[in-house]
Amino acid sequence: MSVTHPDYRLSQLDQLEAESIHIFREVAAEFEKPVLMFSGGKDSIVMLRLAEKAFYPAKIPFPVLQVDTGYDFPEVLVCRDEWVARLGLRLVVASVEEAIANGVVVDDGRTTRNRLQIGTLLNAIEEEGFTAAFGGGRRDEEKARAKERVYSHRDEFGQWDPKNQRPELWSLYNGRIHSGEHMRIFPLSNWTELDIWHYLDREQISIPSIYFSHQRRVFERDGMLLSESEHNPLRDGEVAEERTVRFRTVGDLTLTGCVESTAATTAEIIDEIAVARLTERGATRGDDRFSEAAMEDRKKEGYF
C-alpha cells in the first residue's frame, strides 16, 4: 500500500513508482512483442518489481532477456535465476560465446565482451521479433543517458540517433515504428541511484550479495579495483590483495570495478551514496573510460 503524507500528496518514491508502472502498462498495450532486458543488477531488478506490480495479480506478460558475456559475476546469475523462477518468467539468454561461435560477432582479441554485447543483443531482438525492449538506464548515470527519451527509437539496424528523438510533452509517448525497427523503453529514466536504493530498502527487494560489503581479492588498474579472476590476468606490476569492498553496479567482471566500503545494509549504502560525488558508472565502469563519448558511441551502435 502506498504511503501518503498528511496532505494526501504522494511521496517522491510513490510518484516515481506510479510513472514507471504507467509506462509498463502503456508499452504492454501498445507494442506487439515487448521484452525486459534483465542483467540481474539492481536497476533491472527494480524494473522487474515494478512490472510485477503493474500487472498483478496476473503474470508479467512478456519475457526477460539477458545478454550473457560469459564474464558475469556468479552471484548475479544466481539472483537472476531466483527472480525468474519466483515469477515464472520465460528467460531468453543471448550468449556472447554462442554469437562468436556462430559468426554473429567477431572476437578479435582486443574488443571487450561488453562491446560484443551490442551485436549479440541486436541479433536476439531480430531473431525473436521483439518490438520494444525495456532497459534500466537512468538519466543521472552518464551524459549520453541524459539525452534519452523514455521511448527511444531504434532504426532497422538497431541504431540510436540522439538528434532525432521524438518529443514527449505531457508524458505522451509516440510508439509508432516501421517494420524492422524497435523501441527501447526506459521506465527508470527519472530515477536516481539514491532513489533506487531507497526503493530497494522500502520494498525489501532481494539483490545480488556483491552490492554489499564483503571480502574480495582485488587489484588496482586504471584507478579502479578489479576482481582477481581467470578472465582478468594480472599485468606486470599489478598485485592482488584482499580488501573490504562492494559493487555499485554489475556487469562484465573484467571491466567492472568495486569500491572500498563497509556498507553491509541498504541503510548504510544509502548514507554512503548520499555523499558520493561520482555516479556508479563514472566511478566503476571501465568501458566508459575509453573516451568522453564512449557510452554515446556504443549507444549509437545499439547498446543498452
PDB file of C-alpha atoms in Angstrom:
ATOM      1  CA  MET A   1       0.000   0.000   0.000  1.00  0.00           C
ATOM      2  CA  SER A   2       1.308   3.464  -0.885  1.00  0.00           C
ATOM      3  CA  VAL A   3       2.304   5.714   1.969  1.00  0.00           C
ATOM      4  CA  THR A   4       0.874   9.232   1.702  1.00  0.00           C
ATOM      5  CA  HIS A   5       1.645  12.458   3.505  1.00  0.00           C
ATOM      6  CA  PRO A   6      -0.993  14.089   5.759  1.00  0.00           C
ATOM      7  CA  ASP A   7      -1.945  16.397   2.867  1.00  0.00           C
ATOM      8  CA  TYR A   8      -2.582  13.325   0.667  1.00  0.00           C
ATOM      9  CA  ARG A   9       0.220  14.046  -1.767  1.00  0.00           C
ATOM     10  CA  LEU A  10       2.239  11.043  -2.906  1.00  0.00           C
ATOM     11  CA  SER A  11       5.812  10.755  -1.725  1.00  0.00           C
ATOM     12  CA  GLN A  12       8.604  11.088  -4.283  1.00  0.00           C
ATOM     13  CA  LEU A  13       9.066   7.311  -4.447  1.00  0.00           C
ATOM     14  CA  ASP A  14       5.354   6.778  -4.950  1.00  0.00           C
ATOM     15  CA  GLN A  15       5.323   9.283  -7.798  1.00  0.00           C
ATOM     16  CA  LEU A  16       8.281   7.592  -9.486  1.00  0.00           C
ATOM     17  CA  GLU A  17       6.690   4.185  -8.997  1.00  0.00           C
ATOM     18  CA  ALA A  18       3.367   5.355 -10.469  1.00  0.00           C
ATOM     19  CA  GLU A  19       5.098   6.863 -13.519  1.00  0.00           C
ATOM     20  CA  SER A  20       7.069   3.665 -14.169  1.00  0.00           C
ATOM     21  CA  ILE A  21       4.011   1.444 -13.762  1.00  0.00           C
ATOM     22  CA  HIS A  22       2.124   3.677 -16.220  1.00  0.00           C
ATOM     23  CA  ILE A  23       4.969   3.225 -18.745  1.00  0.00           C
ATOM     24  CA  PHE A  24       4.918  -0.574 -18.374  1.00  0.00           C
ATOM     25  CA  ARG A  25       1.170  -0.677 -18.958  1.00  0.00           C
ATOM     26  CA  GLU A  26       1.371   1.678 -21.950  1.00  0.00           C
ATOM     27  CA  VAL A  27       4.021  -0.463 -23.620  1.00  0.00           C
ATOM     28  CA  ALA A  28       2.171  -3.721 -22.949  1.00  0.00           C
ATOM     29  CA  ALA A  29      -0.959  -2.240 -24.533  1.00  0.00           C
ATOM     30  CA  GLU A  30       0.778  -0.590 -27.495  1.00  0.00           C
ATOM     31  CA  PHE A  31       3.503  -2.973 -28.644  1.00  0.00           C
ATOM     32  CA  GLU A  32       3.037  -6.425 -30.106  1.00  0.00           C
ATOM     33  CA  LYS A  33       6.068  -8.142 -28.567  1.00  0.00           C
ATOM     34  CA  PRO A  34       7.927  -6.373 -25.727  1.00  0.00           C
ATOM     35  CA  VAL A  35      10.763  -7.825 -23.662  1.00  0.00           C
ATOM     36  CA  LEU A  36      12.500  -6.740 -20.461  1.00  0.00           C
ATOM     37  CA  MET A  37      16.306  -6.612 -20.647  1.00  0.00           C
ATOM     38  CA  PHE A  38      17.412  -8.151 -17.376  1.00  0.00           C
ATOM     39  CA  SER A  39      21.048  -8.152 -16.264  1.00  0.00           C
ATOM     40  CA  GLY A  40      20.398  -9.250 -12.673  1.00  0.00           C
ATOM     41  CA  GLY A  41      21.663  -5.892 -11.404  1.00  0.00           C
ATOM     42  CA  LYS A  42      19.833  -3.537  -9.055  1.00  0.00           C
ATOM     43  CA  ASP A  43      18.176  -1.409 -11.761  1.00  0.00           C
ATOM     44  CA  SER A  44      16.811  -4.331 -13.759  1.00  0.00           C
ATOM     45  CA  ILE A  45      15.587  -5.943 -10.524  1.00  0.00           C
ATOM     46  CA  VAL A  46      13.705  -2.755  -9.626  1.00  0.00           C
ATOM     47  CA  MET A  47      12.229  -2.814 -13.149  1.00  0.00           C
ATOM     48  CA  LEU A  48      11.096  -6.384 -12.612  1.00  0.00           C
ATOM     49  CA  ARG A  49       9.487  -5.450  -9.286  1.00  0.00           C
ATOM     50  CA  LEU A  50       7.661  -2.546 -10.952  1.00  0.00           C
ATOM     51  CA  ALA A  51       6.483  -4.805 -13.784  1.00  0.00           C
ATOM     52  CA  GLU A  52       5.260  -7.299 -11.192  1.00  0.00           C
ATOM     53  CA  LYS A  53       3.198  -4.553  -9.551  1.00  0.00           C
ATOM     54  CA  ALA A  54       1.959  -3.202 -12.895  1.00  0.00           C
ATOM     55  CA  PHE A  55       0.240  -6.448 -13.877  1.00  0.00           C
ATOM     56  CA  TYR A  56      -0.541  -8.072 -10.522  1.00  0.00           C
ATOM     57  CA  PRO A  57      -2.341 -10.432  -9.920  1.00  0.00           C
ATOM     58  CA  ALA A  58      -1.669 -11.554 -13.500  1.00  0.00           C
ATOM     59  CA  LYS A  59       1.793 -12.681 -14.546  1.00  0.00           C
ATOM     60  CA  ILE A  60       4.161 -10.295 -16.293  1.00  0.00           C
ATOM     61  CA  PRO A  61       3.041 -10.562 -19.953  1.00  0.00           C
ATOM     62  CA  PHE A  62       6.473 -10.577 -21.576  1.00  0.00           C
ATOM     63  CA  PRO A  63       9.774 -12.487 -21.246  1.00  0.00           C
ATOM     64  CA  VAL A  64      13.097 -11.257 -19.882  1.00  0.00           C
ATOM     65  CA  LEU A  65      16.262 -11.125 -21.967  1.00  0.00           C
ATOM     66  CA  GLN A  66      19.800 -11.376 -20.622  1.00  0.00           C
ATOM     67  CA  VAL A  67      22.902 -10.844 -22.729  1.00  0.00           C
ATOM     68  CA  ASP A  68      25.453 -13.209 -21.180  1.00  0.00           C
ATOM     69  CA  THR A  69      29.053 -12.097 -21.746  1.00  0.00           C
ATOM     70  CA  GLY A  70      30.463 -15.277 -20.236  1.00  0.00           C
ATOM     71  CA  TYR A  71      32.193 -12.994 -17.726  1.00  0.00           C
ATOM     72  CA  ASP A  72      29.221 -12.320 -15.454  1.00  0.00           C
ATOM     73  CA  PHE A  73      29.528 -12.443 -11.669  1.00  0.00           C
ATOM     74  CA  PRO A  74      28.206 -15.826 -10.394  1.00  0.00           C
ATOM     75  CA  GLU A  75      26.246 -14.066  -7.606  1.00  0.00           C
ATOM     76  CA  VAL A  76      24.364 -12.063 -10.235  1.00  0.00           C
ATOM     77  CA  LEU A  77      23.390 -15.153 -12.232  1.00  0.00           C
ATOM     78  CA  VAL A  78      22.123 -16.859  -9.066  1.00  0.00           C
ATOM     79  CA  CYS A  79      19.929 -13.847  -8.249  1.00  0.00           C
ATOM     80  CA  ARG A  80      18.685 -13.719 -11.857  1.00  0.00           C
ATOM     81  CA  ASP A  81      17.587 -17.352 -11.749  1.00  0.00           C
ATOM     82  CA  GLU A  82      15.837 -16.868  -8.380  1.00  0.00           C
ATOM     83  CA  TRP A  83      13.752 -13.970  -9.734  1.00  0.00           C
ATOM     84  CA  VAL A  84      12.874 -15.783 -12.963  1.00  0.00           C
ATOM     85  CA  ALA A  85      11.801 -18.898 -11.032  1.00  0.00           C
ATOM     86  CA  ARG A  86       9.753 -16.960  -8.465  1.00  0.00           C
ATOM     87  CA  LEU A  87       7.809 -15.003 -11.086  1.00  0.00           C
ATOM     88  CA  GLY A  88       7.507 -17.906 -13.541  1.00  0.00           C
ATOM     89  CA  LEU A  89       9.018 -15.934 -16.406  1.00  0.00           C
ATOM     90  CA  ARG A  90      10.419 -17.055 -19.725  1.00  0.00           C
ATOM     91  CA  LEU A  91      14.139 -16.280 -19.779  1.00  0.00           C
ATOM     92  CA  VAL A  92      15.848 -15.642 -23.118  1.00  0.00           C
ATOM     93  CA  VAL A  93      19.651 -15.787 -22.826  1.00  0.00           C
ATOM     94  CA  ALA A  94      21.641 -14.232 -25.661  1.00  0.00           C
ATOM     95  CA  SER A  95      25.143 -15.637 -25.264  1.00  0.00           C
ATOM     96  CA  VAL A  96      28.168 -13.715 -26.497  1.00  0.00           C
ATOM     97  CA  GLU A  97      30.073 -17.031 -26.604  1.00  0.00           C
ATOM     98  CA  GLU A  98      27.460 -18.514 -28.957  1.00  0.00           C
ATOM     99  CA  ALA A  99      27.356 -15.331 -31.026  1.00  0.00           C
ATOM    100  CA  ILE A 100      31.131 -15.594 -31.533  1.00  0.00           C
ATOM    101  CA  ALA A 101      30.873 -19.288 -32.427  1.00  0.00           C
ATOM    102  CA  ASN A 102      28.061 -18.595 -34.918  1.00  0.00           C
ATOM    103  CA  GLY A 103      29.850 -15.674 -36.551  1.00  0.00           C
ATOM    104  CA  VAL A 104      27.319 -13.104 -35.388  1.00  0.00           C
ATOM    105  CA  VAL A 105      30.121 -11.072 -33.769  1.00  0.00           C
ATOM    106  CA  VAL A 106      33.887 -11.304 -34.200  1.00  0.00           C
ATOM    107  CA  ASP A 107      36.257 -11.679 -31.272  1.00  0.00           C
ATOM    108  CA  ASP A 108      39.475 -10.061 -32.465  1.00  0.00           C
ATOM    109  CA  GLY A 109      41.175 -10.395 -29.081  1.00  0.00           C
ATOM    110  CA  ARG A 110      41.046  -6.636 -28.484  1.00  0.00           C
ATOM    111  CA  THR A 111      37.326  -5.827 -28.391  1.00  0.00           C
ATOM    112  CA  THR A 112      35.786  -6.208 -24.934  1.00  0.00           C
ATOM    113  CA  ARG A 113      32.942  -8.619 -24.270  1.00  0.00           C
ATOM    114  CA  ASN A 114      30.893  -5.610 -23.209  1.00  0.00           C
ATOM    115  CA  ARG A 115      31.093  -4.161 -26.727  1.00  0.00           C
ATOM    116  CA  LEU A 116      30.420  -7.595 -28.246  1.00  0.00           C
ATOM    117  CA  GLN A 117      27.111  -7.486 -26.387  1.00  0.00           C
ATOM    118  CA  ILE A 118      25.845  -4.990 -28.970  1.00  0.00           C
ATOM    119  CA  GLY A 119      25.738  -7.360 -31.938  1.00  0.00           C
ATOM    120  CA  THR A 120      24.591 -10.204 -29.692  1.00  0.00           C
ATOM    121  CA  LEU A 121      21.668  -8.139 -28.388  1.00  0.00           C
ATOM    122  CA  LEU A 122      20.592  -6.856 -31.815  1.00  0.00           C
ATOM    123  CA  ASN A 123      20.683 -10.398 -33.209  1.00  0.00           C
ATOM    124  CA  ALA A 124      18.493 -11.669 -30.354  1.00  0.00           C
ATOM    125  CA  ILE A 125      15.971  -8.834 -30.833  1.00  0.00           C
ATOM    126  CA  GLU A 126      15.785  -9.586 -34.566  1.00  0.00           C
ATOM    127  CA  GLU A 127      15.530 -13.362 -34.158  1.00  0.00           C
ATOM    128  CA  GLU A 128      12.816 -13.138 -31.503  1.00  0.00           C
ATOM    129  CA  GLY A 129      10.970 -10.311 -33.268  1.00  0.00           C
ATOM    130  CA  PHE A 130      10.847  -8.049 -30.211  1.00  0.00           C
ATOM    131  CA  THR A 131       9.298  -4.654 -30.970  1.00  0.00           C
ATOM    132  CA  ALA A 132      10.085  -2.969 -27.645  1.00  0.00           C
ATOM    133  CA  ALA A 133      12.827  -3.646 -25.108  1.00  0.00           C
ATOM    134  CA  PHE A 134      12.708  -2.281 -21.558  1.00  0.00           C
ATOM    135  CA  GLY A 135      16.080  -1.091 -20.258  1.00  0.00           C
ATOM    136  CA  GLY A 136      17.160   0.054 -16.801  1.00  0.00           C
ATOM    137  CA  GLY A 137      19.028   3.177 -17.939  1.00  0.00           C
ATOM    138  CA  ARG A 138      18.672   6.297 -15.789  1.00  0.00           C
ATOM    139  CA  ARG A 139      19.420   9.854 -16.883  1.00  0.00           C
ATOM    140  CA  ASP A 140      21.657  10.516 -13.865  1.00  0.00           C
ATOM    141  CA  GLU A 141      24.084   7.726 -14.806  1.00  0.00           C
ATOM    142  CA  GLU A 142      26.037   9.283 -17.645  1.00  0.00           C
ATOM    143  CA  LYS A 143      25.922  12.156 -20.156  1.00  0.00           C
ATOM    144  CA  ALA A 144      24.659  10.026 -23.038  1.00  0.00           C
ATOM    145  CA  ARG A 145      21.937   8.535 -20.828  1.00  0.00           C
ATOM    146  CA  ALA A 146      20.730  12.069 -20.077  1.00  0.00           C
ATOM    147  CA  LYS A 147      19.878  12.534 -23.768  1.00  0.00           C
ATOM    148  CA  GLU A 148      17.459   9.600 -23.791  1.00  0.00           C
ATOM    149  CA  ARG A 149      13.712   9.830 -24.098  1.00  0.00           C
ATOM    150  CA  VAL A 150      11.505   7.320 -22.260  1.00  0.00           C
ATOM    151  CA  TYR A 151      10.635   5.850 -25.684  1.00  0.00           C
ATOM    152  CA  SER A 152      13.973   5.658 -27.514  1.00  0.00           C
ATOM    153  CA  HIS A 153      13.576   4.924 -31.226  1.00  0.00           C
ATOM    154  CA  ARG A 154      15.962   2.461 -32.885  1.00  0.00           C
ATOM    155  CA  ASP A 155      16.131   2.135 -36.677  1.00  0.00           C
ATOM    156  CA  GLU A 156      16.138  -1.059 -38.716  1.00  0.00           C
ATOM    157  CA  PHE A 157      19.834  -1.505 -37.886  1.00  0.00           C
ATOM    158  CA  GLY A 158      19.180  -1.130 -34.163  1.00  0.00           C
ATOM    159  CA  GLN A 159      20.974   2.225 -34.084  1.00  0.00           C
ATOM    160  CA  TRP A 160      20.164   5.293 -31.993  1.00  0.00           C
ATOM    161  CA  ASP A 161      20.283   8.869 -33.282  1.00  0.00           C
ATOM    162  CA  PRO A 162      20.371  11.292 -30.320  1.00  0.00           C
ATOM    163  CA  LYS A 163      19.464  14.198 -32.637  1.00  0.00           C
ATOM    164  CA  ASN A 164      16.346  12.501 -33.953  1.00  0.00           C
ATOM    165  CA  GLN A 165      14.331  11.640 -30.866  1.00  0.00           C
ATOM    166  CA  ARG A 166      10.616  12.238 -30.518  1.00  0.00           C
ATOM    167  CA  PRO A 167       9.108  14.862 -28.189  1.00  0.00           C
ATOM    168  CA  GLU A 168       7.333  13.546 -25.078  1.00  0.00           C
ATOM    169  CA  LEU A 169       5.263  16.513 -23.947  1.00  0.00           C
ATOM    170  CA  TRP A 170       2.807  15.824 -21.132  1.00  0.00           C
ATOM    171  CA  SER A 171       4.151  12.246 -20.917  1.00  0.00           C
ATOM    172  CA  LEU A 172       2.591  11.361 -24.271  1.00  0.00           C
ATOM    173  CA  TYR A 173       4.710   8.661 -25.912  1.00  0.00           C
ATOM    174  CA  ASN A 174       4.929   8.034 -29.652  1.00  0.00           C
ATOM    175  CA  GLY A 175       5.450   4.329 -30.219  1.00  0.00           C
ATOM    176  CA  ARG A 176       4.976   4.177 -33.984  1.00  0.00           C
ATOM    177  CA  ILE A 177       7.612   2.071 -35.720  1.00  0.00           C
ATOM    178  CA  HIS A 178       8.154   0.657 -39.191  1.00  0.00           C
ATOM    179  CA  SER A 179       8.902  -2.979 -39.928  1.00  0.00           C
ATOM    180  CA  GLY A 180      12.323  -3.948 -38.601  1.00  0.00           C
ATOM    181  CA  GLU A 181      12.534  -1.026 -36.174  1.00  0.00           C
ATOM    182  CA  HIS A 182      12.041  -1.236 -32.432  1.00  0.00           C
ATOM    183  CA  MET A 183      11.834   0.920 -29.330  1.00  0.00           C
ATOM    184  CA  ARG A 184      13.987   0.884 -26.226  1.00  0.00           C
ATOM    185  CA  ILE A 185      11.873   1.831 -23.218  1.00  0.00           C
ATOM    186  CA  PHE A 186      13.354   3.360 -20.061  1.00  0.00           C
ATOM    187  CA  PRO A 187      10.858   3.298 -17.164  1.00  0.00           C
ATOM    188  CA  LEU A 188      13.556   4.416 -14.689  1.00  0.00           C
ATOM    189  CA  SER A 189      14.629   7.497 -16.663  1.00  0.00           C
ATOM    190  CA  ASN A 190      13.691   9.923 -13.889  1.00  0.00           C
ATOM    191  CA  TRP A 191      15.061   7.831 -11.017  1.00  0.00           C
ATOM    192  CA  THR A 192      18.453   8.432  -9.409  1.00  0.00           C
ATOM    193  CA  GLU A 193      20.818   5.901  -7.848  1.00  0.00           C
ATOM    194  CA  LEU A 194      19.656   7.130  -4.443  1.00  0.00           C
ATOM    195  CA  ASP A 195      16.001   6.636  -5.447  1.00  0.00           C
ATOM    196  CA  ILE A 196      16.805   3.061  -6.482  1.00  0.00           C
ATOM    197  CA  TRP A 197      18.344   2.293  -3.096  1.00  0.00           C
ATOM    198  CA  HIS A 198      15.510   3.931  -1.168  1.00  0.00           C
ATOM    199  CA  TYR A 199      13.074   1.774  -3.173  1.00  0.00           C
ATOM    200  CA  LEU A 200      15.087  -1.399  -2.609  1.00  0.00           C
ATOM    201  CA  ASP A 201      15.066  -0.597   1.097  1.00  0.00           C
ATOM    202  CA  ARG A 202      11.352   0.190   1.248  1.00  0.00           C
ATOM    203  CA  GLU A 203      10.275  -2.861  -0.748  1.00  0.00           C
ATOM    204  CA  GLN A 204      12.821  -5.198   0.884  1.00  0.00           C
ATOM    205  CA  ILE A 205      13.900  -6.441  -2.532  1.00  0.00           C
ATOM    206  CA  SER A 206      16.423  -9.251  -2.948  1.00  0.00           C
ATOM    207  CA  ILE A 207      19.551  -8.241  -4.899  1.00  0.00           C
ATOM    208  CA  PRO A 208      22.966  -9.870  -5.539  1.00  0.00           C
ATOM    209  CA  SER A 209      25.138 -10.120  -2.442  1.00  0.00           C
ATOM    210  CA  ILE A 210      28.078  -8.338  -4.106  1.00  0.00           C
ATOM    211  CA  TYR A 211      26.282  -4.993  -3.720  1.00  0.00           C
ATOM    212  CA  PHE A 212      27.016  -5.275  -0.012  1.00  0.00           C
ATOM    213  CA  SER A 213      30.360  -5.106   1.780  1.00  0.00           C
ATOM    214  CA  HIS A 214      32.395  -8.317   1.590  1.00  0.00           C
ATOM    215  CA  GLN A 215      35.978  -9.582   1.417  1.00  0.00           C
ATOM    216  CA  ARG A 216      37.380  -9.970  -2.102  1.00  0.00           C
ATOM    217  CA  ARG A 217      40.765 -10.326  -3.739  1.00  0.00           C
ATOM    218  CA  VAL A 218      41.219  -7.294  -5.972  1.00  0.00           C
ATOM    219  CA  PHE A 219      43.949  -5.400  -7.798  1.00  0.00           C
ATOM    220  CA  GLU A 220      44.226  -1.815  -8.984  1.00  0.00           C
ATOM    221  CA  ARG A 221      44.108  -0.931 -12.691  1.00  0.00           C
ATOM    222  CA  ASP A 222      43.424   2.477 -14.246  1.00  0.00           C
ATOM    223  CA  GLY A 223      42.321   3.852 -10.898  1.00  0.00           C
ATOM    224  CA  MET A 224      39.773   1.062 -10.298  1.00  0.00           C
ATOM    225  CA  LEU A 225      39.721  -2.019  -8.102  1.00  0.00           C
ATOM    226  CA  LEU A 226      39.049  -5.054 -10.300  1.00  0.00           C
ATOM    227  CA  SER A 227      38.328  -8.630  -9.217  1.00  0.00           C
ATOM    228  CA  GLU A 228      41.037 -11.260  -9.417  1.00  0.00           C
ATOM    229  CA  SER A 229      39.802 -13.809 -11.944  1.00  0.00           C
ATOM    230  CA  GLU A 230      40.960 -16.271 -14.584  1.00  0.00           C
ATOM    231  CA  HIS A 231      39.360 -13.883 -17.093  1.00  0.00           C
ATOM    232  CA  ASN A 232      41.347 -10.957 -15.686  1.00  0.00           C
ATOM    233  CA  PRO A 233      45.049 -11.952 -15.639  1.00  0.00           C
ATOM    234  CA  LEU A 234      47.356  -9.634 -13.729  1.00  0.00           C
ATOM    235  CA  ARG A 235      49.686  -7.415 -15.722  1.00  0.00           C
ATOM    236  CA  ASP A 236      53.265  -6.590 -14.828  1.00  0.00           C
ATOM    237  CA  GLY A 237      53.395  -4.616 -11.602  1.00  0.00           C
ATOM    238  CA  GLU A 238      49.838  -5.474 -10.529  1.00  0.00           C
ATOM    239  CA  VAL A 239      49.382  -7.195  -7.179  1.00  0.00           C
ATOM    240  CA  ALA A 240      46.150  -8.780  -5.894  1.00  0.00           C
ATOM    241  CA  GLU A 241      45.226  -8.396  -2.250  1.00  0.00           C
ATOM    242  CA  GLU A 242      42.159  -8.975  -0.115  1.00  0.00           C
ATOM    243  CA  ARG A 243      40.121  -5.877   0.714  1.00  0.00           C
ATOM    244  CA  THR A 244      36.692  -4.997   2.096  1.00  0.00           C
ATOM    245  CA  VAL A 245      34.700  -3.861  -0.929  1.00  0.00           C
ATOM    246  CA  ARG A 246      31.286  -3.725  -2.556  1.00  0.00           C
ATOM    247  CA  PHE A 247      29.992  -3.097  -6.075  1.00  0.00           C
ATOM    248  CA  ARG A 248      27.866  -0.105  -7.063  1.00  0.00           C
ATOM    249  CA  THR A 249      26.985  -1.631 -10.429  1.00  0.00           C
ATOM    250  CA  VAL A 250      27.435  -5.062 -12.015  1.00  0.00           C
ATOM    251  CA  GLY A 251      28.436  -6.164 -15.500  1.00  0.00           C
ATOM    252  CA  ASP A 252      31.422  -7.719 -17.241  1.00  0.00           C
ATOM    253  CA  LEU A 253      33.723  -8.605 -14.314  1.00  0.00           C
ATOM    254  CA  THR A 254      36.820  -7.764 -16.367  1.00  0.00           C
ATOM    255  CA  LEU A 255      35.679  -4.120 -16.619  1.00  0.00           C
ATOM    256  CA  THR A 256      33.502  -3.544 -13.565  1.00  0.00           C
ATOM    257  CA  GLY A 257      35.297  -2.108 -10.570  1.00  0.00           C
ATOM    258  CA  CYS A 258      34.355  -2.172  -6.912  1.00  0.00           C
ATOM    259  CA  VAL A 259      34.791   0.425  -4.188  1.00  0.00           C
ATOM    260  CA  GLU A 260      36.215   0.044  -0.711  1.00  0.00           C
ATOM    261  CA  SER A 261      33.262   0.098   1.652  1.00  0.00           C
ATOM    262  CA  THR A 262      31.976  -1.260   4.932  1.00  0.00           C
ATOM    263  CA  ALA A 263      28.312  -0.676   3.998  1.00  0.00           C
ATOM    264  CA  ALA A 264      26.609  -4.002   4.723  1.00  0.00           C
ATOM    265  CA  THR A 265      22.932  -2.933   4.696  1.00  0.00           C
ATOM    266  CA  THR A 266      20.748  -0.872   2.367  1.00  0.00           C
ATOM    267  CA  ALA A 267      20.525   1.855   5.017  1.00  0.00           C
ATOM    268  CA  GLU A 268      24.326   2.105   5.196  1.00  0.00           C
ATOM    269  CA  ILE A 269      24.574   2.156   1.402  1.00  0.00           C
ATOM    270  CA  ILE A 270      22.031   4.998   1.252  1.00  0.00           C
ATOM    271  CA  ASP A 271      24.161   7.024   3.686  1.00  0.00           C
ATOM    272  CA  GLU A 272      27.257   6.309   1.589  1.00  0.00           C
ATOM    273  CA  ILE A 273      25.678   7.257  -1.749  1.00  0.00           C
ATOM    274  CA  ALA A 274      24.116  10.427  -0.345  1.00  0.00           C
ATOM    275  CA  VAL A 275      27.587  11.998  -0.106  1.00  0.00           C
ATOM    276  CA  ALA A 276      29.133  10.370  -3.218  1.00  0.00           C
ATOM    277  CA  ARG A 277      30.452  12.784  -5.859  1.00  0.00           C
ATOM    278  CA  LEU A 278      30.590  10.308  -8.764  1.00  0.00           C
ATOM    279  CA  THR A 279      27.849   8.195 -10.319  1.00  0.00           C
ATOM    280  CA  GLU A 280      28.287   4.443 -10.223  1.00  0.00           C
ATOM    281  CA  ARG A 281      29.265   4.291 -13.915  1.00  0.00           C
ATOM    282  CA  GLY A 282      31.761   7.130 -13.595  1.00  0.00           C
ATOM    283  CA  ALA A 283      33.395   5.501 -10.608  1.00  0.00           C
ATOM    284  CA  THR A 284      33.467   1.826 -11.550  1.00  0.00           C
ATOM    285  CA  ARG A 285      32.813   1.120 -15.254  1.00  0.00           C
ATOM    286  CA  GLY A 286      35.991   0.742 -17.286  1.00  0.00           C
ATOM    287  CA  ASP A 287      34.110   0.643 -20.593  1.00  0.00           C
ATOM    288  CA  ASP A 288      33.020   4.277 -20.061  1.00  0.00           C
ATOM    289  CA  ARG A 289      36.612   5.471 -19.704  1.00  0.00           C
ATOM    290  CA  PHE A 290      37.854   4.811 -23.220  1.00  0.00           C
ATOM    291  CA  SER A 291      36.783   8.295 -24.352  1.00  0.00           C
ATOM    292  CA  GLU A 292      34.492  11.180 -23.382  1.00  0.00           C
ATOM    293  CA  ALA A 293      31.875   9.849 -25.804  1.00  0.00           C
ATOM    294  CA  ALA A 294      32.387   6.118 -25.134  1.00  0.00           C
ATOM    295  CA  MET A 295      28.833   5.471 -23.938  1.00  0.00           C
ATOM    296  CA  GLU A 296      27.232   7.573 -26.667  1.00  0.00           C
ATOM    297  CA  ASP A 297      29.244   5.808 -29.365  1.00  0.00           C
ATOM    298  CA  ARG A 298      28.123   2.396 -28.072  1.00  0.00           C
ATOM    299  CA  LYS A 299      24.506   3.505 -27.802  1.00  0.00           C
ATOM    300  CA  LYS A 300      24.535   4.740 -31.400  1.00  0.00           C
ATOM    301  CA  GLU A 301      25.593   1.236 -32.408  1.00  0.00           C
ATOM    302  CA  GLY A 302      22.753  -0.384 -30.477  1.00  0.00           C
ATOM    303  CA  TYR A 303      23.978  -0.689 -26.870  1.00  0.00           C
ATOM    304  CA  PHE A 304      21.524  -0.716 -23.940  1.00  0.00           C
TER     305      PHE A 304
END
